[in-house]
mmCIF file of C-alpha atoms and ligand atoms in Angstrom:
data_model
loop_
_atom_site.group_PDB
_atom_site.id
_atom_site.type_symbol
_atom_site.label_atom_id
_atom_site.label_comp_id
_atom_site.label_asym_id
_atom_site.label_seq_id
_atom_site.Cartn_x
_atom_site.Cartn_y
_atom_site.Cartn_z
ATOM 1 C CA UNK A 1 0.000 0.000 0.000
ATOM 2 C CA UNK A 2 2.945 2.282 0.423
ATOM 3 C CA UNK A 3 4.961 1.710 -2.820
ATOM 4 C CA UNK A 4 6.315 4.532 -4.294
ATOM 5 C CA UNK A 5 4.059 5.671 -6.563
ATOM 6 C CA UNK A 6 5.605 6.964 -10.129
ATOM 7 C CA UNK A 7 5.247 10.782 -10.815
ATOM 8 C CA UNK A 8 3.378 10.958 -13.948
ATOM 9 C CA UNK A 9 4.597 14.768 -15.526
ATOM 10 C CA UNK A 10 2.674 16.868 -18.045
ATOM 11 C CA UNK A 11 4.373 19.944 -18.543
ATOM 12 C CA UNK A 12 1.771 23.184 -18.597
ATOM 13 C CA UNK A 13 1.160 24.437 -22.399
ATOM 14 C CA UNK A 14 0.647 27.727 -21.240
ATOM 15 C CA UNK A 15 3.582 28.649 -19.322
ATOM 16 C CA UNK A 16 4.541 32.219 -18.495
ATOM 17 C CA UNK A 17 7.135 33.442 -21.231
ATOM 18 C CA UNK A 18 10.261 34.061 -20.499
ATOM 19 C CA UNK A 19 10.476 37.564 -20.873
ATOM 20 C CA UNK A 20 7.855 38.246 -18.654
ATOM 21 C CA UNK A 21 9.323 35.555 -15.874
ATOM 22 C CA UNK A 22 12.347 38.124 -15.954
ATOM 23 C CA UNK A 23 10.378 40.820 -15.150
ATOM 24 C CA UNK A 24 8.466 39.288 -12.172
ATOM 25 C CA UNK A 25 11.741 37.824 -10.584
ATOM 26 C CA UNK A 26 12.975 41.525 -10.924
ATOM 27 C CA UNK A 27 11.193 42.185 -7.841
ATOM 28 C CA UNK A 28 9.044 38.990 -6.908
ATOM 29 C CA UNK A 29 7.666 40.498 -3.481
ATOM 30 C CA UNK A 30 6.809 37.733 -0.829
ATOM 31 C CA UNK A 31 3.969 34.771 -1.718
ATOM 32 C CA UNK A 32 2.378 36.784 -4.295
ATOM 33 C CA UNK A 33 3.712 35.607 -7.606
ATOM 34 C CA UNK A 34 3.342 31.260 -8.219
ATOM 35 C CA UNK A 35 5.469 28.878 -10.597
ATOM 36 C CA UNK A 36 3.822 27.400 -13.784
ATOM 37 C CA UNK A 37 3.357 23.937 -11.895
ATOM 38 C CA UNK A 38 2.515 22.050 -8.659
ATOM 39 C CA UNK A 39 3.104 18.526 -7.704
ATOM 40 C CA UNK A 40 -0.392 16.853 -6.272
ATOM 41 C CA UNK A 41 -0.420 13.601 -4.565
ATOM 42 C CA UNK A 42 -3.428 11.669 -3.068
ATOM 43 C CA UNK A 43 -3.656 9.384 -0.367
ATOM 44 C CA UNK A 44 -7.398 7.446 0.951
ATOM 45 C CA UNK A 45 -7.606 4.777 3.015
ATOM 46 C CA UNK A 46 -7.715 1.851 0.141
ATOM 47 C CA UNK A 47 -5.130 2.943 -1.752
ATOM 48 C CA UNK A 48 -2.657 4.944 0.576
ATOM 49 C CA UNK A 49 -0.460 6.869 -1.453
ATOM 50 C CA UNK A 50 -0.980 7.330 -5.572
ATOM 51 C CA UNK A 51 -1.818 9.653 -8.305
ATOM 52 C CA UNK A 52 1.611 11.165 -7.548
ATOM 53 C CA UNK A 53 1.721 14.360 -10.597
ATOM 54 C CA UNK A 54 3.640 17.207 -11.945
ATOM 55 C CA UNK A 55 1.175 19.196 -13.446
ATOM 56 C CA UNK A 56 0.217 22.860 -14.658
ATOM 57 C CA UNK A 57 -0.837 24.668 -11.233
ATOM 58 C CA UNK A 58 -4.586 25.369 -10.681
ATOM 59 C CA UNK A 59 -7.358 26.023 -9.113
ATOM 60 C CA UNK A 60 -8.702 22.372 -6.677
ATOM 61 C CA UNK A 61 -12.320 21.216 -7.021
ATOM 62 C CA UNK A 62 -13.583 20.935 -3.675
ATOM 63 C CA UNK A 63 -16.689 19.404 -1.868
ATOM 64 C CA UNK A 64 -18.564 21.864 0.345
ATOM 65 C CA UNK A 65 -18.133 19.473 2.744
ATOM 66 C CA UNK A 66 -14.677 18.345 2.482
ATOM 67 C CA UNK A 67 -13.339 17.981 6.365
ATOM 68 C CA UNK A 68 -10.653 20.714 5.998
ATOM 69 C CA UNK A 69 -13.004 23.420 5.234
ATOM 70 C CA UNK A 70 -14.897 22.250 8.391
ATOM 71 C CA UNK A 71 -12.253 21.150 10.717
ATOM 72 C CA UNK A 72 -8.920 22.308 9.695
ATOM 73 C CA UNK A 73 -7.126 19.381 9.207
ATOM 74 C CA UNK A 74 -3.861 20.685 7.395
ATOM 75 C CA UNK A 75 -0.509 21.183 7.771
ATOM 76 C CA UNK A 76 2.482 22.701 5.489
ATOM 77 C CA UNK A 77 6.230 23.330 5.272
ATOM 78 C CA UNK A 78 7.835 25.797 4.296
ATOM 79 C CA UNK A 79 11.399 25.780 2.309
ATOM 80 C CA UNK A 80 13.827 27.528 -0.032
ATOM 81 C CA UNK A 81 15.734 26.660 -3.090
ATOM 82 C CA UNK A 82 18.716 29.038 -3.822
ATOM 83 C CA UNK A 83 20.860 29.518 -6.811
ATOM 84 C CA UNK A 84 24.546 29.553 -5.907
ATOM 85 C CA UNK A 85 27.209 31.184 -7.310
ATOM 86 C CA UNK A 86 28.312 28.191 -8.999
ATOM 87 C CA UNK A 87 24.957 28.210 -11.190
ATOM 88 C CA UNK A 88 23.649 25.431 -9.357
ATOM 89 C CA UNK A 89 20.097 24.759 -7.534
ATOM 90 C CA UNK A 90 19.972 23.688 -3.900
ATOM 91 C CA UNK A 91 17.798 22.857 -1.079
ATOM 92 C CA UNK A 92 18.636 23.468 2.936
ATOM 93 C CA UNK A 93 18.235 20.573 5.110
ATOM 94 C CA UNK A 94 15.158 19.443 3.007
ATOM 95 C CA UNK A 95 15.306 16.107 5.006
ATOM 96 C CA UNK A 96 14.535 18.454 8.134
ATOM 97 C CA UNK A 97 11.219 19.707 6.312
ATOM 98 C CA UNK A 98 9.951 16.469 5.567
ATOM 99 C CA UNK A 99 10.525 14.409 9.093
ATOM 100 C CA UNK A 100 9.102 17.989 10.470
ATOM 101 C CA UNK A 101 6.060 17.361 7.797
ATOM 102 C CA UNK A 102 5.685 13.924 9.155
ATOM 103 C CA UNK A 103 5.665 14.686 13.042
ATOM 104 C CA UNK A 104 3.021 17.724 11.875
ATOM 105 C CA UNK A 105 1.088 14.818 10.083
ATOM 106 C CA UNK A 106 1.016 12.872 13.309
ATOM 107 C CA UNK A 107 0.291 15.214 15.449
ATOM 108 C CA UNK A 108 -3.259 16.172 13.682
ATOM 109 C CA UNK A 109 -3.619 12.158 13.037
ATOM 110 C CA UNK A 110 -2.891 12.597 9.119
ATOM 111 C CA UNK A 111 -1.057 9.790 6.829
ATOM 112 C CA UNK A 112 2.893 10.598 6.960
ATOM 113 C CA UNK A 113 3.870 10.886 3.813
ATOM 114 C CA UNK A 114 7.331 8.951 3.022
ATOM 115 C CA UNK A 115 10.521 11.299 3.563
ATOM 116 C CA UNK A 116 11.922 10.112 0.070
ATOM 117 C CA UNK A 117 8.470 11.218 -1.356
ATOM 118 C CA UNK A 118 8.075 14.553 0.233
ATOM 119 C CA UNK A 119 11.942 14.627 -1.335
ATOM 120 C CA UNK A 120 11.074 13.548 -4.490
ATOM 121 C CA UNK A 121 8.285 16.124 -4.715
ATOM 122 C CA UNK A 122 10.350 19.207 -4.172
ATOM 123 C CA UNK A 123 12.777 17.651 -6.274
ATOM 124 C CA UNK A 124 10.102 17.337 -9.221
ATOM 125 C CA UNK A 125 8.575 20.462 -8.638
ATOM 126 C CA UNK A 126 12.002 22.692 -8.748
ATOM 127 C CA UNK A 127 13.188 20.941 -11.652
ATOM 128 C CA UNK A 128 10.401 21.407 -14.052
ATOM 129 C CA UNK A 129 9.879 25.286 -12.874
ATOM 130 C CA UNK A 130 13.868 26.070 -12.657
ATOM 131 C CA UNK A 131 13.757 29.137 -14.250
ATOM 132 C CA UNK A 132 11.813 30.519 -11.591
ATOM 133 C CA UNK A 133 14.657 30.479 -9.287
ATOM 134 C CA UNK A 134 15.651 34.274 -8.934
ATOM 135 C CA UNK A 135 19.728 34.623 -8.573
ATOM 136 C CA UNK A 136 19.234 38.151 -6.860
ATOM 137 C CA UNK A 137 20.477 38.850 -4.066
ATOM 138 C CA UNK A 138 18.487 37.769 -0.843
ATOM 139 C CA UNK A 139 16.059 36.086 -3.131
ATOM 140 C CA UNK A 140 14.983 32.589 -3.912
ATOM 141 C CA UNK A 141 12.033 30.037 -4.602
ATOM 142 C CA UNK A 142 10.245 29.860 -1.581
ATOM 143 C CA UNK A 143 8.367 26.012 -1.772
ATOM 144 C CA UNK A 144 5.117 25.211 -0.122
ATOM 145 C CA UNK A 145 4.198 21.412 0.250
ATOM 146 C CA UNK A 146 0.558 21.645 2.675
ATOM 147 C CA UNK A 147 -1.511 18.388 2.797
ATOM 148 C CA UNK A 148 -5.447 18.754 3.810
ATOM 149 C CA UNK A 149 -8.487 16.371 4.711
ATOM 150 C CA UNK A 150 -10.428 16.206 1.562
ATOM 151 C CA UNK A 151 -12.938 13.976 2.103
ATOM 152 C CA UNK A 152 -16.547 14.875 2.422
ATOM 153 C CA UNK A 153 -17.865 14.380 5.341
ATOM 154 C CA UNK A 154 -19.139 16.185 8.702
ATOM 155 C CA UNK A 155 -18.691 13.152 11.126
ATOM 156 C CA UNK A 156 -16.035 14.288 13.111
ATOM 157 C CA UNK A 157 -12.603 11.734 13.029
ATOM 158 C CA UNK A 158 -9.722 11.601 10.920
ATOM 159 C CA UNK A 159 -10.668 12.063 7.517
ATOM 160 C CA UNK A 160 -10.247 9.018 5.465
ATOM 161 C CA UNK A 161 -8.616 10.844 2.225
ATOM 162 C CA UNK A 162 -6.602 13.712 1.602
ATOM 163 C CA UNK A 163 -4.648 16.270 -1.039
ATOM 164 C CA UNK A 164 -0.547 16.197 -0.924
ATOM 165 C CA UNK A 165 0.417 19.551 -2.678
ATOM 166 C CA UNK A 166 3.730 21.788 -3.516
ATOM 167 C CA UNK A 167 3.416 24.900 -4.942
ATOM 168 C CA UNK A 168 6.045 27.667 -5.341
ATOM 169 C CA UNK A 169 6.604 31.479 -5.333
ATOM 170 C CA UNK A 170 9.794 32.956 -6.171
ATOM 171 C CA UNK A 171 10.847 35.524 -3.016
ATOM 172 C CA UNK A 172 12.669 38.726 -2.361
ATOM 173 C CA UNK A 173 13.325 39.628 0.880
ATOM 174 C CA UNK A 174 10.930 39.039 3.470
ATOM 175 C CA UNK A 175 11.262 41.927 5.623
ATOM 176 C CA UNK A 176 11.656 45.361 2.802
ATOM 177 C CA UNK A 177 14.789 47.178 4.366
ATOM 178 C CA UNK A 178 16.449 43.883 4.686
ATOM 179 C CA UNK A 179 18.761 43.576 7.678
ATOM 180 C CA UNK A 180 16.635 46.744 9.268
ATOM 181 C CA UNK A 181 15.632 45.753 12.906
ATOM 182 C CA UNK A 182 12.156 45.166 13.454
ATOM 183 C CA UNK A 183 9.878 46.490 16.183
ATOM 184 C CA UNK A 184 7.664 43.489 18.418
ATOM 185 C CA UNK A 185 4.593 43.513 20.218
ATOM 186 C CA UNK A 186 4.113 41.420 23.547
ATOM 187 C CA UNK A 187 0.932 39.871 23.348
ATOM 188 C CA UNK A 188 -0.951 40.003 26.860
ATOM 189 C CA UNK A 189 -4.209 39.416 26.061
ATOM 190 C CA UNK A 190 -3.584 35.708 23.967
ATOM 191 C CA UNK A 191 -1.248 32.771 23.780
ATOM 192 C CA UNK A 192 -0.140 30.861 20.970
ATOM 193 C CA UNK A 193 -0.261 27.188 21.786
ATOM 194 C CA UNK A 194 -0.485 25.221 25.346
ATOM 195 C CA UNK A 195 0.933 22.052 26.582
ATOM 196 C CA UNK A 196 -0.451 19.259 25.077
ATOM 197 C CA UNK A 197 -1.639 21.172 21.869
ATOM 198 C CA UNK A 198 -0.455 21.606 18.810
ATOM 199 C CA UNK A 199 2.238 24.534 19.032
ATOM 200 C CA UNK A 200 4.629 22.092 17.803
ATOM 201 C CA UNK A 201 2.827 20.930 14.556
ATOM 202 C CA UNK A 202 3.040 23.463 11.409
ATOM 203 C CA UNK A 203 -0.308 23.727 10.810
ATOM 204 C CA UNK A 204 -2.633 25.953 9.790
ATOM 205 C CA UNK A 205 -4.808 26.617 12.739
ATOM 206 C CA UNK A 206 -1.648 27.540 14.431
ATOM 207 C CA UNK A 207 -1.876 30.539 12.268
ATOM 208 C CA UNK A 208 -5.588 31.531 12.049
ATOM 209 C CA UNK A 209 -5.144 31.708 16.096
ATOM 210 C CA UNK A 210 -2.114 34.022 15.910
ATOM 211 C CA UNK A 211 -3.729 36.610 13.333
ATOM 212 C CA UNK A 212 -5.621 38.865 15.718
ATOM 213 C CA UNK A 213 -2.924 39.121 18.138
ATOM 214 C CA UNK A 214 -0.523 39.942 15.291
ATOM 215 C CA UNK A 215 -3.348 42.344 13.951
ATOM 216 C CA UNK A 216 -2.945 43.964 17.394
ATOM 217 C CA UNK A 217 0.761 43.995 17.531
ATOM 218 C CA UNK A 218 -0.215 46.102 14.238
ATOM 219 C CA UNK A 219 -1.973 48.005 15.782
ATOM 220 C CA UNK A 220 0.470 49.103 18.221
ATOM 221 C CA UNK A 221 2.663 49.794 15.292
ATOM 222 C CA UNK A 222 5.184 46.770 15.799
ATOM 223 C CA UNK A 223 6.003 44.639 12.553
ATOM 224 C CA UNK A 224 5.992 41.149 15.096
ATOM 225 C CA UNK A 225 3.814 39.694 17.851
ATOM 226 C CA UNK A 226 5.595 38.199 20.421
ATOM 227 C CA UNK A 227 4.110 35.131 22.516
ATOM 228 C CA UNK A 228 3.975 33.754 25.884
ATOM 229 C CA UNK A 229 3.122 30.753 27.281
ATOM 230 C CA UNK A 230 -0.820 29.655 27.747
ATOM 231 C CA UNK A 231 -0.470 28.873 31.702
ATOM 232 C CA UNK A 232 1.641 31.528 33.073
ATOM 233 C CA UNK A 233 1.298 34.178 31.191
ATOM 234 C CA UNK A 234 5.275 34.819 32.033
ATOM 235 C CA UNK A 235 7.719 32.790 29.602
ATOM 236 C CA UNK A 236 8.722 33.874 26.229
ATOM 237 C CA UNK A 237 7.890 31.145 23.368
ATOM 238 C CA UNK A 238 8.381 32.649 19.965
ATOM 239 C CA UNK A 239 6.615 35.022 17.327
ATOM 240 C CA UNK A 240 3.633 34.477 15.387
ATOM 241 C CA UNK A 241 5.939 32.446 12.707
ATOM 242 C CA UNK A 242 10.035 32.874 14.162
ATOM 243 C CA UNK A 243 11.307 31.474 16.937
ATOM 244 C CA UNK A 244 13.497 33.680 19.184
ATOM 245 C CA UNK A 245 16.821 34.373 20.660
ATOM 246 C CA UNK A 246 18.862 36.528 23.035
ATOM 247 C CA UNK A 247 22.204 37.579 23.727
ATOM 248 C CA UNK A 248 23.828 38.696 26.101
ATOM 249 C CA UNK A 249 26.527 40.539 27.289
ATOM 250 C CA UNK A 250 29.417 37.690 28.210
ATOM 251 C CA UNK A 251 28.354 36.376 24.647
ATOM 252 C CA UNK A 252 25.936 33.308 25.337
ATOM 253 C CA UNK A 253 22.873 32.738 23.872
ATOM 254 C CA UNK A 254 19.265 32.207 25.206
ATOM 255 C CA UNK A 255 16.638 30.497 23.402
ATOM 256 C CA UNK A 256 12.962 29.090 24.509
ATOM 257 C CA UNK A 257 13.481 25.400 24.930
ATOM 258 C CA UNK A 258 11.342 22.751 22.352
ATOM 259 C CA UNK A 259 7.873 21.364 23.878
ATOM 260 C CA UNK A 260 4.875 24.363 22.765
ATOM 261 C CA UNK A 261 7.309 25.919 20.033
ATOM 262 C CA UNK A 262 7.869 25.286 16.543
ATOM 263 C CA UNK A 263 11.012 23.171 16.812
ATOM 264 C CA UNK A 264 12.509 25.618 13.618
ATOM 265 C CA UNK A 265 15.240 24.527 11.221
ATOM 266 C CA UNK A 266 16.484 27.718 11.160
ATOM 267 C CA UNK A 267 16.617 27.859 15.200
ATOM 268 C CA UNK A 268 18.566 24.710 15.190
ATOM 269 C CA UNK A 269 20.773 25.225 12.337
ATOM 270 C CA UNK A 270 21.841 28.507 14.347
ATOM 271 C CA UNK A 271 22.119 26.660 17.749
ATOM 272 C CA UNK A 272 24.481 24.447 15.994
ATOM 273 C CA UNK A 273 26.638 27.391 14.132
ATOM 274 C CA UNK A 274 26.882 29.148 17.059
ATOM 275 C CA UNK A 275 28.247 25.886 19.621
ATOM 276 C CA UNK A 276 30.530 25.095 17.310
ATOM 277 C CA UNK A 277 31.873 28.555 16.468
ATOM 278 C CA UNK A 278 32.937 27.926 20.663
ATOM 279 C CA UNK A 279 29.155 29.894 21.596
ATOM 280 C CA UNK A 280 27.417 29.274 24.573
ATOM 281 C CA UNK A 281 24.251 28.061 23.679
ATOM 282 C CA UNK A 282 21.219 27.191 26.618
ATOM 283 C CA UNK A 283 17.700 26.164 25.423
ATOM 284 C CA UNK A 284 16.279 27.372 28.122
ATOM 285 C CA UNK A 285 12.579 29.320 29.596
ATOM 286 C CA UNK A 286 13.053 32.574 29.873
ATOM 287 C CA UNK A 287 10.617 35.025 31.050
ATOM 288 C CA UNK A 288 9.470 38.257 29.498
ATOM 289 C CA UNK A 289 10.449 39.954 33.215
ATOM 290 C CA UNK A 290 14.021 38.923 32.865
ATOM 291 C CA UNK A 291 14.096 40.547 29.469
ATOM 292 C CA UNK A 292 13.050 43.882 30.409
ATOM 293 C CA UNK A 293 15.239 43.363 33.501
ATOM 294 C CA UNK A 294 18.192 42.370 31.028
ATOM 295 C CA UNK A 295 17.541 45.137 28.921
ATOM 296 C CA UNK A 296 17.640 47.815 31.130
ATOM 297 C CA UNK A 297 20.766 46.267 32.893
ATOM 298 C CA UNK A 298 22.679 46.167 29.672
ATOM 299 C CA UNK A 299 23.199 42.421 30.454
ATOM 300 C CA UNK A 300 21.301 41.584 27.283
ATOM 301 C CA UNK A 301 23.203 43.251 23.958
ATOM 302 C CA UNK A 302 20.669 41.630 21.047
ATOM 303 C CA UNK A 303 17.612 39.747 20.129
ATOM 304 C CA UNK A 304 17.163 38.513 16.887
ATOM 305 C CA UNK A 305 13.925 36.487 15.719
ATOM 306 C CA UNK A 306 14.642 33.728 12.971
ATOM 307 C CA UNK A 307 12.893 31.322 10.358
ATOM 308 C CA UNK A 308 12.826 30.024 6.647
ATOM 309 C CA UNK A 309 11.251 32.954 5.448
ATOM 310 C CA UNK A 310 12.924 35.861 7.097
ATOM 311 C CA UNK A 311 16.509 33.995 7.976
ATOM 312 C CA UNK A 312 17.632 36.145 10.790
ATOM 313 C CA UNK A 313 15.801 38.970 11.817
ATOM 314 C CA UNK A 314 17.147 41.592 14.428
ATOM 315 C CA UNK A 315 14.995 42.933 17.028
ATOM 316 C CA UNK A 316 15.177 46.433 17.661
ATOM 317 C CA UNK A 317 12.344 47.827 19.961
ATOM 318 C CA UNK A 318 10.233 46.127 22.358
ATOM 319 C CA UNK A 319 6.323 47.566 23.253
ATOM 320 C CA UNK A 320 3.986 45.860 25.929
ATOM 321 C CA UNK A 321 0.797 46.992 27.719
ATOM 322 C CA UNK A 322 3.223 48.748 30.308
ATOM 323 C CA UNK A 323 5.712 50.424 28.158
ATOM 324 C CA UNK A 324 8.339 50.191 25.717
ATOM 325 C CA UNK A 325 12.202 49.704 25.355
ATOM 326 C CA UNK A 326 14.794 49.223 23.152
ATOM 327 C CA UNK A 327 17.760 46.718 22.488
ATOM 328 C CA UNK A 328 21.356 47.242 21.632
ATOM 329 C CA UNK A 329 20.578 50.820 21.204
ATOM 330 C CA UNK A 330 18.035 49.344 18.201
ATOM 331 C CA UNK A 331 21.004 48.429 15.992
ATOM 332 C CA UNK A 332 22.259 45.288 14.248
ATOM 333 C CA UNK A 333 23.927 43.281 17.429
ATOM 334 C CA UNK A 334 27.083 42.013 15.677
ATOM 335 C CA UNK A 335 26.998 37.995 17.028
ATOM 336 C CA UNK A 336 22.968 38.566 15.052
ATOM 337 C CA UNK A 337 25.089 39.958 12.040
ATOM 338 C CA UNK A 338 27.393 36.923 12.245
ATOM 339 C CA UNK A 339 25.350 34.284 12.326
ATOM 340 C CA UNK A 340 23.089 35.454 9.922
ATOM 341 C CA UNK A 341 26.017 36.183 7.565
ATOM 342 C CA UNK A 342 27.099 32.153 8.108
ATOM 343 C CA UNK A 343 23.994 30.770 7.496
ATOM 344 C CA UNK A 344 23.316 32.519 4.841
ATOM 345 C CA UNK A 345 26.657 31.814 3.145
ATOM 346 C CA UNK A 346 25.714 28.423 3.632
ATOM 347 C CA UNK A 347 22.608 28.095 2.167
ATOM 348 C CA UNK A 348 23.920 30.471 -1.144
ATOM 349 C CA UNK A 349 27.006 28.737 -1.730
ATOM 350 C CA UNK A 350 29.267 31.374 -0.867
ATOM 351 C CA UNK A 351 30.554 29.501 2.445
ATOM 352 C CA UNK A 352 31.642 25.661 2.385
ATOM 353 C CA UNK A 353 29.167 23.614 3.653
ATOM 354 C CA UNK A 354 30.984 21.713 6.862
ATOM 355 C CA UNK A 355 27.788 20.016 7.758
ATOM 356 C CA UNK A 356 26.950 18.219 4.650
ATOM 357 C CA UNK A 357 23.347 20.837 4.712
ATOM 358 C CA UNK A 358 22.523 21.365 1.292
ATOM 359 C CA UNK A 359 20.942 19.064 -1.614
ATOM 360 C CA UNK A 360 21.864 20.178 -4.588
ATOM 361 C CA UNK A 361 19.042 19.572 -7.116
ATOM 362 C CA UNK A 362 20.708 18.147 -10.611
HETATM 363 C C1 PLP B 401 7.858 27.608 10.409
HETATM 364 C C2 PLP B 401 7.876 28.247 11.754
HETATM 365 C C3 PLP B 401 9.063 28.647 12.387
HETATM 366 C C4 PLP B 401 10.410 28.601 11.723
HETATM 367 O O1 PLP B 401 10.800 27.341 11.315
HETATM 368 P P1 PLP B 401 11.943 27.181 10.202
HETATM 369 O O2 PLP B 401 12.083 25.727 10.025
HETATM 370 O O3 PLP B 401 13.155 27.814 10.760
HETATM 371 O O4 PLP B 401 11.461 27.894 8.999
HETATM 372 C C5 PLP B 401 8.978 29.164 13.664
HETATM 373 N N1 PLP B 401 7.799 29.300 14.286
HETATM 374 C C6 PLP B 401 6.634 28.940 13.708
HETATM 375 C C7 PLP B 401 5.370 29.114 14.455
HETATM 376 C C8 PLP B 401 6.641 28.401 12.430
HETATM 377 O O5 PLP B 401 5.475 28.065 11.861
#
């Protein structure tokens, strides 16, 4: 029931012409512009995995009544392909994505789908829509596999089929300004995920319960919401989609430890860089008294939030019901600077790559 099924690939007729593709990637914005194709798979209870396709992206046909719509069975990834310098197309610790993908799948009692088929996927997808990879500078081809409950049905269980999907958009920088440190709100009125939930599952609902408190965080003119935890209302966790890090003045790092987070690639790529360029590094609860404490003490020099989408962005200003403050004088810390500049010089080619991280895509 779990073969492998074969991906059966029809190119799209009506592709976007090249000239035009050269404008978009020009200046591609974030998640607004899509690749000519997406990669569907299916998966029921009979057959388990099949129908695997590369196809011409559009629009699903979906029952009223298919479960997701009802009860928000879904989950996605999110990933980047970069062109290096050296011409060629690579992936960043895609084998992280889709063990994450399958823990996510678990979690919101979904089928896991196979880690060399999630592979295979992204591997498909990129290849056929190559040319959508932008070479500019802080840009790339930001890739979407998402999986939702299709059947039809309002009984309320596990659905018993569902949609496997990768799409892709071709990026600029996430934050406009680039490196510019961004402003965060402390959310006092909600929490993002309790013990025993699903704050460690990428999944959608995650998201539609973080949008008013981010809307507020808007509101009070910050770029970020900032979450703590659901039971006392004291410990930081991470923002609406980055998780988050301090540090501090002897040079070690603080971050929130695994459990209600989002256990990000990013975060753990960084935790890594950082212990073995000789870093203190403690995964550890912190509380949002400390870090007003720390910053007015000086004992804490930067905060820096990080994730797939944005890399590594520096935190510059803090606002909360009771006031406001800033860090490191609102700069660009320089360990923030530093690790961003290694990862990124990782992912783009431009560094080697000690830890074997990319997957180059021939
Ligand atoms: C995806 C995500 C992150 C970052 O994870 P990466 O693997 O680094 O991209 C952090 N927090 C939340 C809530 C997320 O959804």
């Amino acid at each position: 029931m779990d073969n492998k099924p074969e991906f059966r690939v029809v190119p799209s007729p009506n592709s976007v012409p090249g000239a035009e593709r050269a404008r978009i990637l020009e200046n591609p914005g974030f998640g607004k512009v899509f690749t000519d194709h997406m990669v569907t798979v299916s998966w029921d209870l009979d057959k388990g995995w099949h129908d695997a396709s590369v196809r011409q992206r559009a629009p699903f046909q979906l029952d009223p009544a298919s479960a997701v719509l009802h009860y928000a069975q879904e989950i996605f990834e999110g990933m980047k392909a970069y062109r290096t310098g050296h011409g060629t197309i690579t992936l960043f610790r895609p084998e992280e994505n889709a063990r994450r993908f399958q823990a996510s799948a678990k979690r919101m009692a979904m089928p896991e789908i196979p880690e060399e088929l999630f592979l295979e996927s992204i591997e498909q997808l990129v290849r056929i829509d190559r040319d959508w990879v932008p070479s500019g500078d802080g840009s790339s081809l930001y890739i979407r596999p998402f999986m939702f409950a299709s059947e039809a049905f309002l009984g309320v269980r596990p659905a018993h089929s569902y949609i496997y999907c990768v799409i892709a958009s071709p990026v600029g920088a996430y934050f406009k300004g680039g490196e510019k440190p961004i402003s965060v709100w402390i959310s006092d009125a909600f929490s993002r995920a309790a013990h025993g939930g699903t704050g460690a599952a990428k999944c959608g609902g995650n998201y539609a319960g973080s949008l008013l408190a981010q809307a507020e965080a808007a509101q009070h003119g910050c770029d970020q919401v900032v979450f703590l935890d659901a039971a006392e209302h004291r410990w930081v966790e991470e923002l609406g989609g980055m998780n988050i890090f301090f540090v501090m003045d002897d040079g070690s790092i603080v971050t929130p430890p695994l459990g209600t987070i989002l256990p990000g690639i990013t975060r753990a790529s960084l935790i890594r860089i950082a212990r073995d360029s000789g870093i203190t590094v403690e995964e550890k609860a912190y509380s949002f008294d400390q870090w007003q404490q720390d910053a007015a003490s000086g004992r804490l020099k930067e905060a820096f939030a990080c994730g797939t989408a944005a890399v590594v962005a520096p935190i510059g200003s803090v606002r909360h019901a009771g006031g406001e403050f800033s860090i490191g004088g609102g700069g660009v810390g320089t360990v923030t600077h530093d690790l961003r500049q290694r990862l990124v010089g990782m992912q783009r080619g431009s560094r080697e790559d000690v830890y074997g991280w990319l997957h180059s895509i021939s």
